[in-house]
């Protein structure tokens, strides 16, 4: 079975889409096929990662959830700017879909049933970018997932607002998906030089214990530039702090899934050592 992980937080601006974008690239660089699913009607992940505009593709999350699918196994995804990462596009029409599907019986099982019909390998990692709300779309993602990843914005005193609602929703989803568990809690935009950020890191560790990721994502102009360019941080500047942070997060995610990297990504430090050895 593939490893299905939803990234969610009901608050916007916590780096959820950025996390899915660059974590997808990190995992693919460690040898795992990755499928990114954009469940957000704003389709920001699709605009970052996709090679086409969401309005130009046939298959989107909207068409899949509406049942416009072929018989048998199918592959409703598209290649992306990142080798090894495929994408099911988001779609602005998901907004109307929520209104139509929200009252239908067993509507929360739709994505889970669709994933079972897709031609996914057992070692596929599926990363789902949820909208910033606890809606029908988020419920569908969680019912289909084995794990969820919850990002917070470091240093924000409002970052924990509403987390009780997220926690309650996860508990309710376990009635449909008893295996659902929190893979980890991630601090984005974390500047360890600032007292308020260090205090929040400590609070995360105390509140979530082993569920808190050791890896954090530092604020970075390089990361901000990647969205406009449609390139992952590894394509934009693989020697940057952002690339280092997301590679560390990728390794920790694999460890929590009980997996090992299939490919060892060459780091900037390793390149330096190789050059030094050649010179010697």
Tab-separated table of C-alpha atoms in Angstrom:
chain	number	residue	atom	x	y	z
A	1	UNK	CA	0.000	0.000	0.000
A	2	UNK	CA	1.254	3.529	-0.735
A	3	UNK	CA	2.077	5.891	2.113
A	4	UNK	CA	-0.651	8.571	2.120
A	5	UNK	CA	0.021	11.752	4.119
A	6	UNK	CA	-2.224	14.822	4.393
A	7	UNK	CA	-0.755	18.221	5.256
A	8	UNK	CA	-3.349	20.268	7.088
A	9	UNK	CA	-3.948	23.238	9.322
A	10	UNK	CA	-7.127	25.265	9.402
A	11	UNK	CA	-5.037	28.439	9.528
A	12	UNK	CA	-3.587	29.881	6.343
A	13	UNK	CA	-0.089	31.267	6.031
A	14	UNK	CA	1.645	28.457	7.935
A	15	UNK	CA	3.647	27.170	4.947
A	16	UNK	CA	1.499	24.122	4.204
A	17	UNK	CA	1.749	24.302	0.406
A	18	UNK	CA	5.447	25.180	0.588
A	19	UNK	CA	5.983	22.115	2.751
A	20	UNK	CA	4.239	19.761	0.323
A	21	UNK	CA	6.055	21.305	-2.658
A	22	UNK	CA	9.597	20.936	-1.350
A	23	UNK	CA	9.046	17.787	0.717
A	24	UNK	CA	7.802	16.099	-2.470
A	25	UNK	CA	11.055	17.065	-4.176
A	26	UNK	CA	13.173	15.884	-1.231
A	27	UNK	CA	11.512	12.460	-1.095
A	28	UNK	CA	11.812	11.964	-4.848
A	29	UNK	CA	15.504	12.775	-4.615
A	30	UNK	CA	15.849	9.994	-2.076
A	31	UNK	CA	14.453	7.503	-4.567
A	32	UNK	CA	10.712	7.379	-3.825
A	33	UNK	CA	7.987	7.993	-6.414
A	34	UNK	CA	5.804	10.833	-5.141
A	35	UNK	CA	2.249	11.779	-6.031
A	36	UNK	CA	1.186	15.262	-4.910
A	37	UNK	CA	-2.571	15.901	-4.719
A	38	UNK	CA	-3.791	19.502	-4.615
A	39	UNK	CA	-7.075	19.519	-2.675
A	40	UNK	CA	-7.144	23.317	-2.345
A	41	UNK	CA	-9.519	25.192	-4.710
A	42	UNK	CA	-6.894	27.964	-4.913
A	43	UNK	CA	-4.582	25.393	-6.594
A	44	UNK	CA	-1.408	27.107	-5.373
A	45	UNK	CA	0.501	23.824	-5.275
A	46	UNK	CA	-0.494	23.170	-8.887
A	47	UNK	CA	0.723	26.618	-9.937
A	48	UNK	CA	4.079	25.982	-8.207
A	49	UNK	CA	4.666	22.404	-9.288
A	50	UNK	CA	2.673	21.924	-12.483
A	51	UNK	CA	3.819	22.335	-16.066
A	52	UNK	CA	0.347	23.502	-17.169
A	53	UNK	CA	-2.309	25.803	-15.782
A	54	UNK	CA	-5.014	23.860	-13.875
A	55	UNK	CA	-7.620	25.048	-16.398
A	56	UNK	CA	-5.716	23.322	-19.225
A	57	UNK	CA	-5.699	19.743	-17.921
A	58	UNK	CA	-8.380	17.076	-18.213
A	59	UNK	CA	-7.917	15.366	-14.877
A	60	UNK	CA	-8.178	17.372	-11.656
A	61	UNK	CA	-9.255	16.562	-8.118
A	62	UNK	CA	-12.635	17.982	-9.117
A	63	UNK	CA	-13.182	15.546	-12.019
A	64	UNK	CA	-11.974	12.621	-9.919
A	65	UNK	CA	-14.257	13.335	-6.955
A	66	UNK	CA	-17.202	13.857	-9.301
A	67	UNK	CA	-16.738	10.306	-10.600
A	68	UNK	CA	-15.514	11.206	-14.086
A	69	UNK	CA	-13.101	8.263	-14.134
A	70	UNK	CA	-12.360	5.311	-16.348
A	71	UNK	CA	-13.077	1.675	-15.522
A	72	UNK	CA	-10.248	-0.287	-13.927
A	73	UNK	CA	-6.929	1.114	-12.747
A	74	UNK	CA	-6.051	4.559	-14.012
A	75	UNK	CA	-3.395	7.271	-13.696
A	76	UNK	CA	-5.104	10.680	-13.471
A	77	UNK	CA	-1.883	12.576	-12.816
A	78	UNK	CA	0.600	14.626	-14.769
A	79	UNK	CA	4.374	15.102	-14.792
A	80	UNK	CA	5.758	18.147	-13.004
A	81	UNK	CA	8.792	20.397	-12.990
A	82	UNK	CA	10.319	18.021	-10.447
A	83	UNK	CA	11.496	14.616	-11.793
A	84	UNK	CA	9.955	11.754	-9.841
A	85	UNK	CA	6.975	13.819	-8.666
A	86	UNK	CA	3.541	13.531	-10.295
A	87	UNK	CA	0.605	15.867	-9.665
A	88	UNK	CA	-3.169	15.687	-9.518
A	89	UNK	CA	-4.160	19.281	-10.116
A	90	UNK	CA	-6.363	21.414	-7.914
A	91	UNK	CA	-9.342	23.201	-9.409
A	92	UNK	CA	-11.350	26.331	-8.529
A	93	UNK	CA	-14.501	24.259	-9.173
A	94	UNK	CA	-13.784	22.343	-5.967
A	95	UNK	CA	-15.583	25.201	-4.204
A	96	UNK	CA	-18.914	24.265	-5.793
A	97	UNK	CA	-18.155	20.563	-5.359
A	98	UNK	CA	-18.055	21.026	-1.600
A	99	UNK	CA	-21.606	22.385	-1.640
A	100	UNK	CA	-22.854	19.566	-3.878
A	101	UNK	CA	-21.138	16.633	-2.172
A	102	UNK	CA	-21.331	17.719	1.445
A	103	UNK	CA	-24.845	16.324	1.932
A	104	UNK	CA	-24.382	13.027	0.061
A	105	UNK	CA	-24.145	9.746	1.956
A	106	UNK	CA	-20.604	8.403	2.334
A	107	UNK	CA	-19.226	11.409	0.428
A	108	UNK	CA	-16.270	11.480	2.814
A	109	UNK	CA	-15.070	8.147	1.369
A	110	UNK	CA	-14.797	9.352	-2.239
A	111	UNK	CA	-11.068	10.110	-2.428
A	112	UNK	CA	-10.190	6.941	-0.537
A	113	UNK	CA	-12.108	4.847	-3.053
A	114	UNK	CA	-10.497	6.695	-5.968
A	115	UNK	CA	-6.984	6.131	-4.611
A	116	UNK	CA	-7.648	2.395	-4.436
A	117	UNK	CA	-8.332	2.400	-8.181
A	118	UNK	CA	-5.189	4.294	-9.106
A	119	UNK	CA	-2.069	2.550	-10.380
A	120	UNK	CA	0.089	3.341	-7.358
A	121	UNK	CA	3.130	1.343	-6.286
A	122	UNK	CA	3.557	0.103	-2.721
A	123	UNK	CA	6.474	2.480	-2.216
A	124	UNK	CA	4.618	5.518	-3.564
A	125	UNK	CA	4.438	8.449	-1.159
A	126	UNK	CA	1.213	10.421	-1.648
A	127	UNK	CA	1.248	13.961	-0.219
A	128	UNK	CA	-2.103	15.755	-0.058
A	129	UNK	CA	-2.209	19.544	0.261
A	130	UNK	CA	-5.441	20.315	2.125
A	131	UNK	CA	-7.285	23.662	2.020
A	132	UNK	CA	-6.975	25.946	5.082
A	133	UNK	CA	-10.318	24.808	6.475
A	134	UNK	CA	-11.830	21.766	8.142
A	135	UNK	CA	-14.144	21.155	5.204
A	136	UNK	CA	-15.501	18.308	3.073
A	137	UNK	CA	-12.253	18.349	1.094
A	138	UNK	CA	-10.097	18.076	4.208
A	139	UNK	CA	-12.302	15.289	5.570
A	140	UNK	CA	-11.910	13.378	2.287
A	141	UNK	CA	-8.141	13.753	2.467
A	142	UNK	CA	-7.955	12.521	6.061
A	143	UNK	CA	-10.236	9.542	5.453
A	144	UNK	CA	-7.906	8.547	2.604
A	145	UNK	CA	-4.699	9.058	4.621
A	146	UNK	CA	-2.615	6.920	6.932
A	147	UNK	CA	-0.895	9.964	8.405
A	148	UNK	CA	-1.257	13.704	8.701
A	149	UNK	CA	1.469	16.339	8.917
A	150	UNK	CA	0.623	19.576	10.717
A	151	UNK	CA	2.741	22.687	10.004
A	152	UNK	CA	2.809	25.745	12.239
A	153	UNK	CA	4.343	29.175	11.675
A	154	UNK	CA	7.099	29.625	14.235
A	155	UNK	CA	6.899	32.713	16.419
A	156	UNK	CA	3.188	33.318	15.799
A	157	UNK	CA	1.191	33.583	19.002
A	158	UNK	CA	-1.898	32.675	16.978
A	159	UNK	CA	-0.340	29.526	15.555
A	160	UNK	CA	-2.057	27.179	18.008
A	161	UNK	CA	-5.466	28.832	17.520
A	162	UNK	CA	-7.970	26.257	16.418
A	163	UNK	CA	-5.671	23.275	16.893
A	164	UNK	CA	-8.241	21.733	19.234
A	165	UNK	CA	-10.635	21.693	16.271
A	166	UNK	CA	-8.033	19.906	14.141
A	167	UNK	CA	-7.441	17.399	16.930
A	168	UNK	CA	-11.182	16.816	17.337
A	169	UNK	CA	-11.592	16.324	13.581
A	170	UNK	CA	-8.816	13.718	13.537
A	171	UNK	CA	-10.620	11.892	16.341
A	172	UNK	CA	-13.878	11.942	14.387
A	173	UNK	CA	-12.179	10.721	11.195
A	174	UNK	CA	-10.842	7.693	13.060
A	175	UNK	CA	-14.414	6.363	13.029
A	176	UNK	CA	-13.948	5.926	9.251
A	177	UNK	CA	-10.181	5.447	9.266
A	178	UNK	CA	-8.962	3.944	12.521
A	179	UNK	CA	-5.351	3.871	11.278
A	180	UNK	CA	-5.093	7.660	10.919
A	181	UNK	CA	-2.276	9.087	13.027
A	182	UNK	CA	-0.245	12.288	13.285
A	183	UNK	CA	3.080	11.739	11.525
A	184	UNK	CA	4.552	14.930	12.886
A	185	UNK	CA	4.193	18.597	13.756
A	186	UNK	CA	6.486	20.943	11.818
A	187	UNK	CA	7.734	24.456	12.545
A	188	UNK	CA	8.012	26.584	9.412
A	189	UNK	CA	9.694	29.996	9.170
A	190	UNK	CA	11.693	29.132	12.286
A	191	UNK	CA	14.540	31.465	13.242
A	192	UNK	CA	16.437	29.905	16.130
A	193	UNK	CA	18.211	33.211	16.821
A	194	UNK	CA	14.979	34.789	18.047
A	195	UNK	CA	13.787	34.256	21.599
A	196	UNK	CA	10.106	33.932	20.645
A	197	UNK	CA	10.960	31.260	18.065
A	198	UNK	CA	13.048	29.288	20.552
A	199	UNK	CA	10.187	29.521	23.042
A	200	UNK	CA	7.746	28.180	20.475
A	201	UNK	CA	10.086	25.317	19.576
A	202	UNK	CA	10.186	24.415	23.271
A	203	UNK	CA	6.377	24.654	23.511
A	204	UNK	CA	5.965	22.372	20.479
A	205	UNK	CA	8.317	19.816	22.026
A	206	UNK	CA	6.440	19.890	25.332
A	207	UNK	CA	2.950	19.793	23.810
A	208	UNK	CA	3.527	17.154	21.142
A	209	UNK	CA	6.478	15.180	22.471
A	210	UNK	CA	7.683	12.587	19.965
A	211	UNK	CA	5.179	13.889	17.385
A	212	UNK	CA	7.227	17.094	16.999
A	213	UNK	CA	9.702	16.983	14.132
A	214	UNK	CA	13.302	17.695	15.058
A	215	UNK	CA	13.744	19.282	11.630
A	216	UNK	CA	12.557	22.872	11.230
A	217	UNK	CA	12.325	25.082	8.139
A	218	UNK	CA	14.204	28.378	8.325
A	219	UNK	CA	12.848	31.598	6.763
A	220	UNK	CA	14.476	31.986	3.372
A	221	UNK	CA	14.340	34.377	0.437
A	222	UNK	CA	15.389	31.453	-1.743
A	223	UNK	CA	12.245	29.529	-0.744
A	224	UNK	CA	10.088	32.556	-1.511
A	225	UNK	CA	11.604	32.776	-4.989
A	226	UNK	CA	10.803	29.158	-5.881
A	227	UNK	CA	7.030	29.593	-6.132
A	228	UNK	CA	7.303	32.261	-8.817
A	229	UNK	CA	9.873	30.232	-10.745
A	230	UNK	CA	7.998	26.923	-10.532
A	231	UNK	CA	11.152	25.199	-9.299
A	232	UNK	CA	11.792	23.307	-6.094
A	233	UNK	CA	14.449	24.624	-3.735
A	234	UNK	CA	16.759	21.861	-4.970
A	235	UNK	CA	16.496	23.096	-8.553
A	236	UNK	CA	16.719	26.743	-7.518
A	237	UNK	CA	19.688	26.455	-5.131
A	238	UNK	CA	20.535	22.982	-3.856
A	239	UNK	CA	23.252	24.396	-1.582
A	240	UNK	CA	20.857	26.733	0.227
A	241	UNK	CA	19.645	26.548	3.811
A	242	UNK	CA	16.156	25.740	2.507
A	243	UNK	CA	17.447	22.719	0.581
A	244	UNK	CA	19.303	21.508	3.654
A	245	UNK	CA	16.212	21.948	5.850
A	246	UNK	CA	13.864	20.099	3.519
A	247	UNK	CA	16.326	17.269	2.977
A	248	UNK	CA	16.527	16.871	6.774
A	249	UNK	CA	12.729	16.860	6.957
A	250	UNK	CA	12.550	14.277	4.168
A	251	UNK	CA	14.948	11.967	5.992
A	252	UNK	CA	12.933	12.328	9.200
A	253	UNK	CA	9.654	11.626	7.383
A	254	UNK	CA	11.123	8.451	5.884
A	255	UNK	CA	12.411	7.373	9.287
A	256	UNK	CA	8.949	7.793	10.816
A	257	UNK	CA	7.491	5.729	7.983
A	258	UNK	CA	10.043	3.005	8.740
A	259	UNK	CA	11.860	3.610	5.449
A	260	UNK	CA	15.423	4.314	4.381
A	261	UNK	CA	16.566	6.567	1.528
A	262	UNK	CA	16.930	4.518	-1.656
A	263	UNK	CA	19.266	7.136	-3.104
A	264	UNK	CA	21.744	9.194	-1.129
A	265	UNK	CA	21.406	12.815	-2.163
A	266	UNK	CA	24.818	14.449	-2.532
A	267	UNK	CA	24.940	17.448	-0.205
A	268	UNK	CA	26.954	20.605	-0.642
A	269	UNK	CA	29.230	19.453	2.185
A	270	UNK	CA	29.798	16.081	0.492
A	271	UNK	CA	30.617	17.813	-2.776
A	272	UNK	CA	33.219	19.868	-0.932
A	273	UNK	CA	34.749	16.763	0.619
A	274	UNK	CA	34.860	15.002	-2.768
A	275	UNK	CA	36.581	18.020	-4.344
A	276	UNK	CA	39.099	18.155	-1.500
A	277	UNK	CA	39.822	14.448	-1.877
A	278	UNK	CA	40.330	14.802	-5.616
A	279	UNK	CA	42.724	17.685	-5.083
A	280	UNK	CA	44.714	15.628	-2.564
